[in-house]
Amino acid sequence: MIKARNVAFEYNRRDNNNNVVSIERALDGVDFDIKPGEFISIIGHNGSGKSTLAKHLNALITPTEGTVWVDSLDTSDELNTLKIRQTTGMVFQNPDNQIIADVVEEDVAFGPENMGVPTEEIWERVNKSLMTVDMLERRSDSPNHLSGGQKQRVAIAGVLSMRPRCIVLDEPTAMLDPAGRRDVIDAVTKLNKKEGINIILITHYMEEIIHSDRVFVMNKGKIVMEGSPSYIFERAPELEEYGLGLPAVTRIAHILRNGNINIPADVFSPDELVSCILENLRQYGC
Amino acid sequence: MLKEVTIGKYYPAQSVIHKLDPRVKLAGTILFIISLFPYSTAEVYLIASLYLALMIKISRIPVGYMLKGLRPVIILIIFTAVFSLFLTPGIDVVFTIGSVHITRSGLKKAVFMVLRLIYLIMGSSLLTYTTTPNQLTDGIEKALKPLNRIKIPVHEFALMMSLSMRFIPILMEEAEKITKAQSARGADFEQGGFVKKAKNIISIIVPLLVSATKRAGDLALAMDARCYHGGSNRTKLKPLKYSFRDFAGYVIVIFYFALIIASGQVDFIGY
């Protein structure tokens, strides 16, 4: 679905007089293959290059070196740009800055309108997309009256209406409260499991990667670790080197496991952890 | 502060006028405004009054709400009335207060100027009360489409208009946040003379501008990501299409304008 080979991206850092001071390498030799239907998480601390990588997947920026193929289309070729943007949609961090219209349903229609989809089909797509993210009853509201999580779901619907096969989400929960974050992650997980849409979730919240099939850990423009969430969570010392900490639940499970208490490796949610601990207590006869 | 101003705000209601194509309403409003200027006779203003009253009635907008829209301009109306009343020279003096003469033509001028102002505001508010900002920009875009041929980017202007309307409340909220943040750090926006107050505003405007620029960059990126490539080959969720109702609307508007022109030629009552 998406293939990257030896991708590097450089930009010039300039001083006030517009002279180049230094050349920054935001991405440095990135390789990966993403198969159709996969749920990928990309984590890394600030400045690790994860957002730059995200913009490469939608041809918003093109690599300085190397190549990215989306559906075997080269992103560096401008003729492919529109096709690529229909294949991979993109959701950004700030919900206010990506909603274009004054009415929810008109915003969801913006993508298909640009693609030249006939009017009746736009209506069909808008209805279906809003239904998928559970926002149908707010269709004629102004986005200004919605909460952060709801706005972000509208933004996801706006991408869905373009019928993409892959959605890239660039820190979609960074500006939301915990409830909004949960809503957005649930909506994204549902899209992946039910509709089979490729999800590439960029985040710096460790809790959010637990639903993914594979996790890429980024540091200084490179993918430094790759594997399933449980594989990543087992390598806490290494993660700390890259400025990433384990989520609370995983950390507690680790400590308990080191104290010879039986906690399975795939326990990620607080509820699961609690029932595991209760189970252990029962075995000890408490 | 800005929330109390009703002028130019959409008033949702179920009426024929609300459902009319925005282009018909635009044409109707422009013709109504033009019709107020060439003649100052009682007949013309009688017809205009009846026409406006009828339109307000059909639009189902409460009269009180219409009148509330006049509140911000009431001082302007009073000024206009006073100036025309006292400063119109003439020999047909009706009565005299001290050295000020009030003339018959001054009286007439004051009445017509006040009516003209009120009707201008009511007529154009009727347009904005019954049309959402989106419909309005859509209507303007479609009506001005022929200008595309002389390379005026009509679609882009319409998009800019609707985008700025979308961001007005967001930027207002942000300005409030900045003001509060600076007050919390000891900035004083209340005291001091005019110059000091004006200088204080700079500390709000600068961060607001920086953030607006950043928002604009983000928005451009988001529009790019959603395949925006200008107005060519674009379809619409709610395309503007004329129905029978709209042609009837045009006929009524043109009939009204013809009636005004015709009655302007004769002056029965003899003012």
XYZ file of C-alpha atoms in Angstrom:
557
model
C 0.000 0.000 0.000
C 2.691 2.505 1.036
C 6.378 1.919 0.476
C 9.281 4.148 1.477
C 12.869 3.598 0.460
C 15.797 5.519 1.906
C 13.684 8.648 2.430
C 15.495 11.759 3.611
C 14.159 15.278 4.032
C 16.311 18.337 4.592
C 15.386 21.920 5.229
C 17.459 25.040 5.587
C 17.527 26.888 8.850
C 17.816 30.608 8.114
C 18.721 33.602 10.253
C 16.894 36.950 10.219
C 18.675 38.042 7.047
C 17.518 34.944 5.221
C 21.007 33.442 5.094
C 21.232 29.697 5.479
C 22.690 28.978 8.907
C 22.512 25.212 8.883
C 20.871 22.334 7.078
C 18.568 20.268 9.277
C 17.904 16.656 8.410
C 14.346 15.975 9.611
C 14.257 12.519 8.071
C 17.325 10.388 7.574
C 17.130 7.136 5.626
C 13.622 5.919 6.424
C 12.461 2.569 5.004
C 9.152 0.814 5.523
C 6.367 -1.133 3.872
C 2.757 -0.829 4.962
C 0.373 -3.573 3.877
C -3.318 -2.899 3.040
C -5.566 -2.842 6.125
C -2.762 -2.435 8.644
C -3.025 -0.175 11.688
C 0.341 1.486 12.204
C 1.290 3.780 15.068
C 4.278 6.091 14.853
C 5.587 7.425 18.137
C 8.479 9.664 19.019
C 9.136 12.740 21.109
C 8.973 16.296 19.742
C 11.268 16.883 16.796
C 11.784 13.194 16.038
C 10.517 13.699 12.483
C 7.185 11.942 12.831
C 5.062 14.838 11.511
C 7.451 15.356 8.603
C 7.076 11.682 7.770
C 3.276 12.002 7.911
C 3.273 14.841 5.377
C 5.279 12.667 2.975
C 2.483 10.085 2.852
C 0.043 12.618 1.376
C 2.458 14.342 -1.031
C 2.199 17.546 1.027
C 5.987 17.446 0.980
C 8.222 15.323 -1.194
C 11.487 13.683 -0.111
C 14.847 15.370 -0.715
C 16.345 11.912 -1.255
C 14.742 8.526 -1.750
C 11.202 7.737 -2.824
C 7.739 7.245 -1.320
C 5.186 5.218 -3.262
C 1.510 5.334 -2.390
C -0.327 2.548 -4.161
C 2.757 2.275 -6.441
C 2.440 5.980 -7.411
C 5.594 8.024 -6.855
C 4.762 11.027 -4.628
C 7.490 13.157 -6.247
C 5.609 13.169 -9.557
C 3.204 16.118 -9.520
C 0.815 14.394 -11.902
C 0.106 11.835 -9.172
C -0.597 14.365 -6.420
C -4.400 14.520 -6.616
C -4.688 10.745 -7.008
C -2.482 10.205 -3.953
C -4.464 12.661 -1.841
C -7.638 10.761 -2.684
C -5.994 7.487 -1.656
C -4.527 8.695 1.634
C -6.495 11.256 3.602
C -4.956 13.331 6.331
C -6.249 14.555 9.702
C -4.270 17.265 11.485
C -3.644 18.266 15.067
C -5.683 21.455 15.459
C -9.374 20.755 14.825
C -10.241 24.432 14.223
C -7.632 24.942 11.533
C -8.824 22.132 9.281
C -12.565 22.725 9.221
C -13.314 24.876 6.216
C -17.075 25.420 6.187
C -19.536 27.025 8.594
C -21.834 24.001 8.704
C -20.782 20.449 9.594
C -22.256 18.758 6.518
C -20.808 21.369 4.161
C -17.373 20.790 5.612
C -17.650 17.034 5.135
C -18.619 17.736 1.516
C -15.545 19.876 0.811
C -13.315 16.976 -0.315
C -15.797 15.361 -2.714
C -16.704 18.827 -4.073
C -13.059 19.365 -4.973
C -12.928 15.948 -6.614
C -15.925 16.792 -8.800
C -18.246 14.113 -7.412
C -21.877 14.558 -8.609
C -24.232 16.249 -6.114
C -26.434 13.222 -5.259
C -23.378 11.115 -4.562
C -21.889 13.830 -2.335
C -25.041 13.718 -0.176
C -24.769 9.937 0.045
C -21.107 10.141 1.062
C -21.733 12.905 3.601
C -24.515 10.897 5.260
C -22.461 7.736 5.413
C -19.307 9.461 6.704
C -21.161 11.332 9.428
C -22.910 8.118 10.437
C -19.589 6.261 10.679
C -18.143 8.790 13.140
C -21.482 9.080 14.958
C -22.027 12.774 14.217
C -25.143 12.574 12.038
C -27.405 14.422 14.461
C -25.083 17.466 14.518
C -25.029 17.761 10.708
C -26.500 21.238 10.397
C -24.677 22.733 13.389
C -21.827 25.193 13.225
C -18.461 23.568 14.034
C -17.906 26.373 16.557
C -20.569 24.823 18.783
C -18.867 21.410 18.955
C -16.369 20.094 21.487
C -12.775 19.362 20.463
C -13.391 15.628 20.155
C -16.506 16.204 18.051
C -14.670 18.629 15.765
C -11.933 16.073 15.270
C -14.552 13.436 14.386
C -16.016 15.858 11.838
C -12.515 16.256 10.395
C -12.257 12.460 10.127
C -15.651 12.386 8.384
C -14.359 15.073 5.999
C -11.544 12.731 5.018
C -13.788 9.637 4.896
C -16.116 11.276 2.378
C -13.245 11.219 -0.110
C -13.351 7.399 0.169
C -9.647 6.964 0.957
C -8.075 3.558 1.544
C -5.665 4.974 4.091
C -5.984 7.726 6.701
C -2.962 9.421 8.230
C -3.666 11.123 11.561
C -1.009 13.584 12.680
C -1.341 13.842 16.488
C -5.141 14.090 16.283
C -5.573 13.977 20.068
C -2.833 16.382 21.173
C -5.272 19.248 21.812
C -8.162 17.235 23.258
C -9.365 16.394 26.758
C -9.271 12.721 27.863
C -12.901 12.064 26.843
C -12.349 13.576 23.385
C -9.172 11.550 23.001
C -10.981 8.324 23.767
C -13.772 9.144 21.274
C -11.309 9.853 18.486
C -9.201 6.736 19.143
C -12.365 4.596 19.294
C -13.605 6.047 15.993
C -10.235 5.394 14.357
C -10.033 1.824 15.682
C -13.548 1.139 14.426
C -12.635 2.411 10.958
C -9.715 0.039 10.833
C -11.520 -3.053 12.133
C -14.902 -2.585 10.428
C -14.100 -0.810 7.160
C -10.612 -2.213 6.688
C -9.128 1.246 6.162
C -5.372 1.578 6.675
C -4.666 3.750 9.701
C -1.395 5.520 10.335
C -1.637 7.149 13.745
C 1.055 9.571 14.793
C 1.097 10.303 18.478
C 3.220 10.838 21.518
C 0.756 9.214 23.895
C 1.908 5.656 24.534
C -1.621 4.634 25.601
C -2.906 5.184 22.089
C -0.717 2.639 20.315
C -2.226 -0.453 21.959
C -4.758 -1.103 19.175
C -2.223 -1.045 16.385
C -0.760 -3.986 14.489
C 2.706 -2.494 14.320
C 4.476 0.416 15.990
C 7.309 2.500 14.574
C 9.426 4.349 17.139
C 11.171 7.391 15.702
C 14.187 9.276 16.961
C 16.298 11.912 15.189
C 14.691 11.261 11.814
C 15.146 7.498 11.875
C 12.908 4.552 12.653
C 14.807 3.058 15.581
C 12.376 0.346 16.693
C 9.573 -1.546 15.033
C 7.192 -4.234 16.246
C 3.915 -5.107 17.927
C 2.796 -2.976 20.911
C 3.735 -5.713 23.421
C 7.168 -6.076 21.805
C 7.691 -2.301 22.160
C 6.445 -2.201 25.753
C 8.916 -4.878 26.794
C 11.793 -2.597 25.938
C 11.250 0.119 28.498
C 14.922 1.081 29.058
C 15.472 1.519 25.327
C 12.301 3.623 25.037
C 13.475 5.871 27.812
C 16.638 6.576 25.839
C 14.400 7.976 23.078
C 12.533 10.172 25.556
C 9.462 7.937 25.764
C 7.924 6.520 28.926
C 5.625 3.533 29.322
C 1.938 4.159 30.044
C 1.000 3.808 33.717
C -0.836 0.486 33.303
C 2.073 -1.164 31.500
C 4.547 0.182 34.036
C 2.579 -1.254 36.979
C 2.198 -4.571 35.151
C 5.979 -4.631 34.638
C 6.727 -4.027 38.299
C 4.245 -6.703 39.387
C 5.676 -9.175 36.885
C 9.182 -8.532 38.242
C 7.794 -9.378 41.672
C 6.750 -12.810 40.303
C 3.061 -11.968 40.102
C 1.327 -13.570 37.144
C 0.250 -10.790 34.713
C -0.052 -11.761 31.013
C 1.979 -9.754 28.490
C -1.043 -8.389 26.601
C -2.620 -6.445 29.465
C -2.923 -2.801 28.404
C -6.153 -1.365 29.813
C -6.787 -0.409 33.462
C -9.823 -2.729 33.645
C -7.823 -5.734 32.477
C -5.085 -4.971 34.960
C -7.537 -4.684 37.848
C -9.186 -8.016 37.043
C -5.738 -9.652 36.731
C -4.716 -8.373 40.143
C -8.011 -9.544 41.671
C -7.460 -12.961 40.096
C -4.001 -13.142 41.684
C -5.340 -12.082 45.065
C -7.977 -14.800 44.869
C -5.286 -17.397 44.187
C -3.413 -16.296 47.268
C -6.621 -16.823 49.186
C -7.433 -13.268 50.033
C -20.549 43.244 23.136
C -20.847 42.142 19.530
C -23.471 39.597 20.449
C -26.149 42.250 20.946
C -25.950 43.600 17.427
C -28.738 42.025 15.390
C -27.932 43.834 12.154
C -26.690 41.372 9.553
C -27.428 38.219 11.559
C -29.318 35.292 10.083
C -32.802 34.760 11.546
C -33.945 31.169 10.937
C -37.612 30.847 9.977
C -39.768 28.952 7.500
C -40.842 31.375 4.810
C -40.939 31.747 1.056
C -38.330 34.492 1.280
C -35.974 32.254 3.226
C -36.326 29.606 0.528
C -35.768 31.965 -2.413
C -32.561 31.670 -4.410
C -30.020 34.139 -2.948
C -29.517 35.692 -6.393
C -33.178 36.745 -6.498
C -32.863 38.290 -3.054
C -29.646 40.065 -4.023
C -31.236 41.532 -7.153
C -34.354 42.457 -5.188
C -32.359 44.239 -2.484
C -30.227 46.163 -4.966
C -33.272 47.293 -6.960
C -35.097 48.269 -3.770
C -32.142 50.392 -2.652
C -31.883 52.058 -6.054
C -35.618 52.745 -6.060
C -35.273 54.884 -2.911
C -33.024 57.465 -4.501
C -34.344 59.096 -7.673
C -37.704 60.414 -6.399
C -38.762 62.082 -3.183
C -42.522 62.036 -3.600
C -45.208 60.739 -1.318
C -46.510 58.245 -3.901
C -43.114 56.619 -4.400
C -42.539 56.289 -0.681
C -46.041 54.972 -0.130
C -45.402 52.194 -2.641
C -41.961 51.497 -1.164
C -43.426 51.338 2.358
C -46.198 48.957 1.337
C -43.730 46.785 -0.577
C -41.270 46.611 2.346
C -44.077 45.912 4.849
C -45.379 43.121 2.634
C -41.919 41.565 2.331
C -41.363 41.688 6.092
C -44.769 40.097 6.612
C -43.997 37.277 4.148
C -40.546 36.697 5.645
C -42.108 35.994 9.086
C -39.466 38.054 10.835
C -40.946 39.793 13.893
C -41.290 43.547 13.391
C -39.659 44.130 16.776
C -36.604 42.209 15.629
C -36.438 44.308 12.447
C -36.641 47.528 14.489
C -33.927 46.305 16.880
C -31.594 46.233 13.898
C -32.005 50.023 13.634
C -30.657 50.624 17.120
C -26.956 50.968 16.223
C -27.726 53.666 13.625
C -30.281 55.663 15.585
C -27.831 58.496 16.280
C -27.021 58.767 12.593
C -30.739 58.987 11.820
C -31.308 61.717 14.420
C -28.329 63.712 13.140
C -29.566 63.495 9.574
C -33.025 64.636 10.607
C -31.774 67.585 12.665
C -29.378 68.788 9.999
C -31.892 68.669 7.169
C -34.524 70.265 9.362
C -32.517 73.310 10.430
C -30.035 73.797 7.661
C -32.224 73.776 4.570
C -32.526 77.315 3.243
C -35.718 78.540 1.600
C -38.389 81.231 1.664
C -41.269 78.959 2.606
C -40.721 79.383 6.340
C -43.178 77.429 8.478
C -42.110 78.702 11.887
C -39.121 80.371 13.528
C -37.326 79.620 16.801
C -35.026 82.515 17.614
C -32.782 82.953 14.611
C -33.404 79.459 13.223
C -35.993 79.105 10.486
C -37.663 75.849 9.715
C -38.733 75.710 6.110
C -41.301 73.625 4.366
C -38.640 72.126 2.089
C -36.462 71.397 5.112
C -39.320 69.524 6.744
C -39.899 67.550 3.583
C -36.201 66.776 3.206
C -35.897 65.601 6.800
C -38.853 63.225 6.479
C -37.577 61.681 3.254
C -33.976 61.392 4.444
C -35.033 59.594 7.604
C -37.364 57.262 5.707
C -34.651 56.589 3.130
C -32.093 55.642 5.797
C -34.514 53.431 7.686
C -35.641 51.651 4.520
C -32.052 51.203 3.352
C -31.124 49.447 6.582
C -34.325 47.441 6.822
C -34.134 46.385 3.190
C -30.577 45.155 3.413
C -31.120 43.520 6.821
C -34.045 41.639 5.319
C -31.509 40.089 2.932
C -29.090 39.037 5.681
C -31.851 37.944 8.065
C -33.275 35.546 5.492
C -30.034 34.307 3.888
C -27.219 32.362 5.563
C -23.702 33.695 4.960
C -22.961 30.561 2.924
C -25.949 31.056 0.642
C -25.006 34.697 0.264
C -21.429 33.960 -0.833
C -22.702 31.161 -3.086
C -25.163 33.610 -4.630
C -22.527 36.293 -5.132
C -20.134 33.751 -6.607
C -22.681 32.465 -9.090
C -24.025 35.915 -9.972
C -20.546 37.310 -10.649
C -19.328 34.235 -12.534
C -19.234 36.066 -15.906
C -16.412 38.217 -14.465
C -14.235 35.089 -14.608
C -13.857 35.755 -18.307
C -12.018 39.006 -17.628
C -9.739 37.087 -15.245
C -11.294 38.173 -11.962
C -10.966 35.191 -9.580
C -14.600 35.188 -8.399
C -14.488 31.724 -6.807
C -11.389 32.586 -4.810
C -12.939 35.814 -3.508
C -16.103 33.990 -2.476
C -14.057 31.333 -0.685
C -12.021 34.004 1.090
C -15.241 35.649 2.246
C -16.715 32.467 3.680
C -13.402 31.468 5.295
C -13.098 34.832 7.040
C -16.651 34.483 8.315
C -15.832 31.045 9.692
C -12.797 32.395 11.560
C -14.369 35.554 13.050
C -15.700 33.799 16.191
C -12.489 31.771 16.577
C -10.293 34.870 16.445
C -12.644 36.742 18.774
C -12.333 33.965 21.323
C -8.577 34.040 20.920
C -8.415 37.824 21.417
C -10.362 37.359 24.631
C -7.927 34.663 25.774
C -4.913 36.885 25.048
C -6.509 39.811 26.880
C -7.154 37.640 29.919
C -3.667 36.127 29.822
C -2.128 39.597 29.740
C -4.415 40.987 32.427
C -3.398 38.065 34.623
C 0.214 39.136 34.145
C -0.519 42.669 35.213
C -1.392 44.440 31.964
C -3.948 47.202 32.456
C -6.444 47.715 29.656
C -8.948 49.794 31.579
C -7.068 52.837 32.795
C -5.139 55.618 31.108
C -5.957 58.056 28.368
C -6.884 57.331 24.776
C -3.265 57.115 23.600
C -2.294 54.733 26.370
C -5.284 52.517 25.641
C -4.459 52.462 21.948
C -0.878 51.504 22.753
C -2.086 48.693 24.997
C -4.048 47.194 22.133
C -0.798 46.565 20.266
C 0.072 43.906 22.820
C -3.124 42.085 21.872
C -2.960 42.645 18.123
C 0.574 41.326 17.645
C 0.055 37.859 19.173
C -3.336 37.681 17.458
C -1.730 38.385 14.075
C 0.972 35.786 14.662
C -1.585 33.141 15.514
C -3.850 34.115 12.600
C -0.925 33.696 10.214
C -0.173 30.275 11.659
C -3.822 29.284 11.348
C -3.853 30.409 7.724
C -0.828 28.203 7.007
C -2.446 25.198 8.698
C -5.697 25.786 6.854
C -3.948 25.969 3.487
C -2.250 22.664 4.232
C -5.556 21.065 5.253
C -7.233 22.333 2.078
C -4.371 20.983 -0.020
C -4.691 17.609 1.690
C -8.367 17.535 0.742
C -7.648 17.939 -2.961
C -8.449 21.654 -3.198
C -7.196 22.948 -6.529
C -9.194 26.077 -7.209
C -12.623 26.500 -8.696
C -12.229 24.374 -11.831
C -14.093 21.038 -12.059
C -15.680 21.640 -8.713
C -19.135 20.293 -7.868
C -21.423 21.490 -5.085
C -23.232 19.865 -2.201
C -26.000 22.429 -2.502
C -25.906 23.784 -6.040
C -28.013 26.875 -6.761
C -30.844 26.048 -9.106
C -33.724 28.330 -10.081
C -37.208 26.988 -9.489
C -40.580 28.436 -10.478
C -40.667 30.361 -7.190
C -37.486 32.229 -8.123
C -38.797 33.354 -11.515
C -41.948 34.594 -9.793
C -39.664 36.463 -7.406
C -37.865 38.155 -10.288
C -41.203 39.160 -11.852
C -42.388 40.749 -8.590
C -39.095 42.604 -8.120
C -39.134 43.984 -11.659
C -42.825 44.880 -11.408
C -42.129 46.825 -8.206
C -39.263 48.718 -9.830
C -41.374 49.592 -12.885
C -44.148 50.820 -10.611
C -41.733 53.110 -8.780
C -40.391 54.558 -12.020
C -43.905 55.108 -13.358
C -45.219 56.761 -10.212
C -42.108 58.901 -9.957
C -43.059 60.569 -13.232
C -46.336 61.913 -11.879
C -46.860 63.828 -8.689
C -50.575 63.688 -7.781
C -50.436 64.887 -4.231
C -48.198 67.754 -5.295
C -45.431 67.799 -2.714
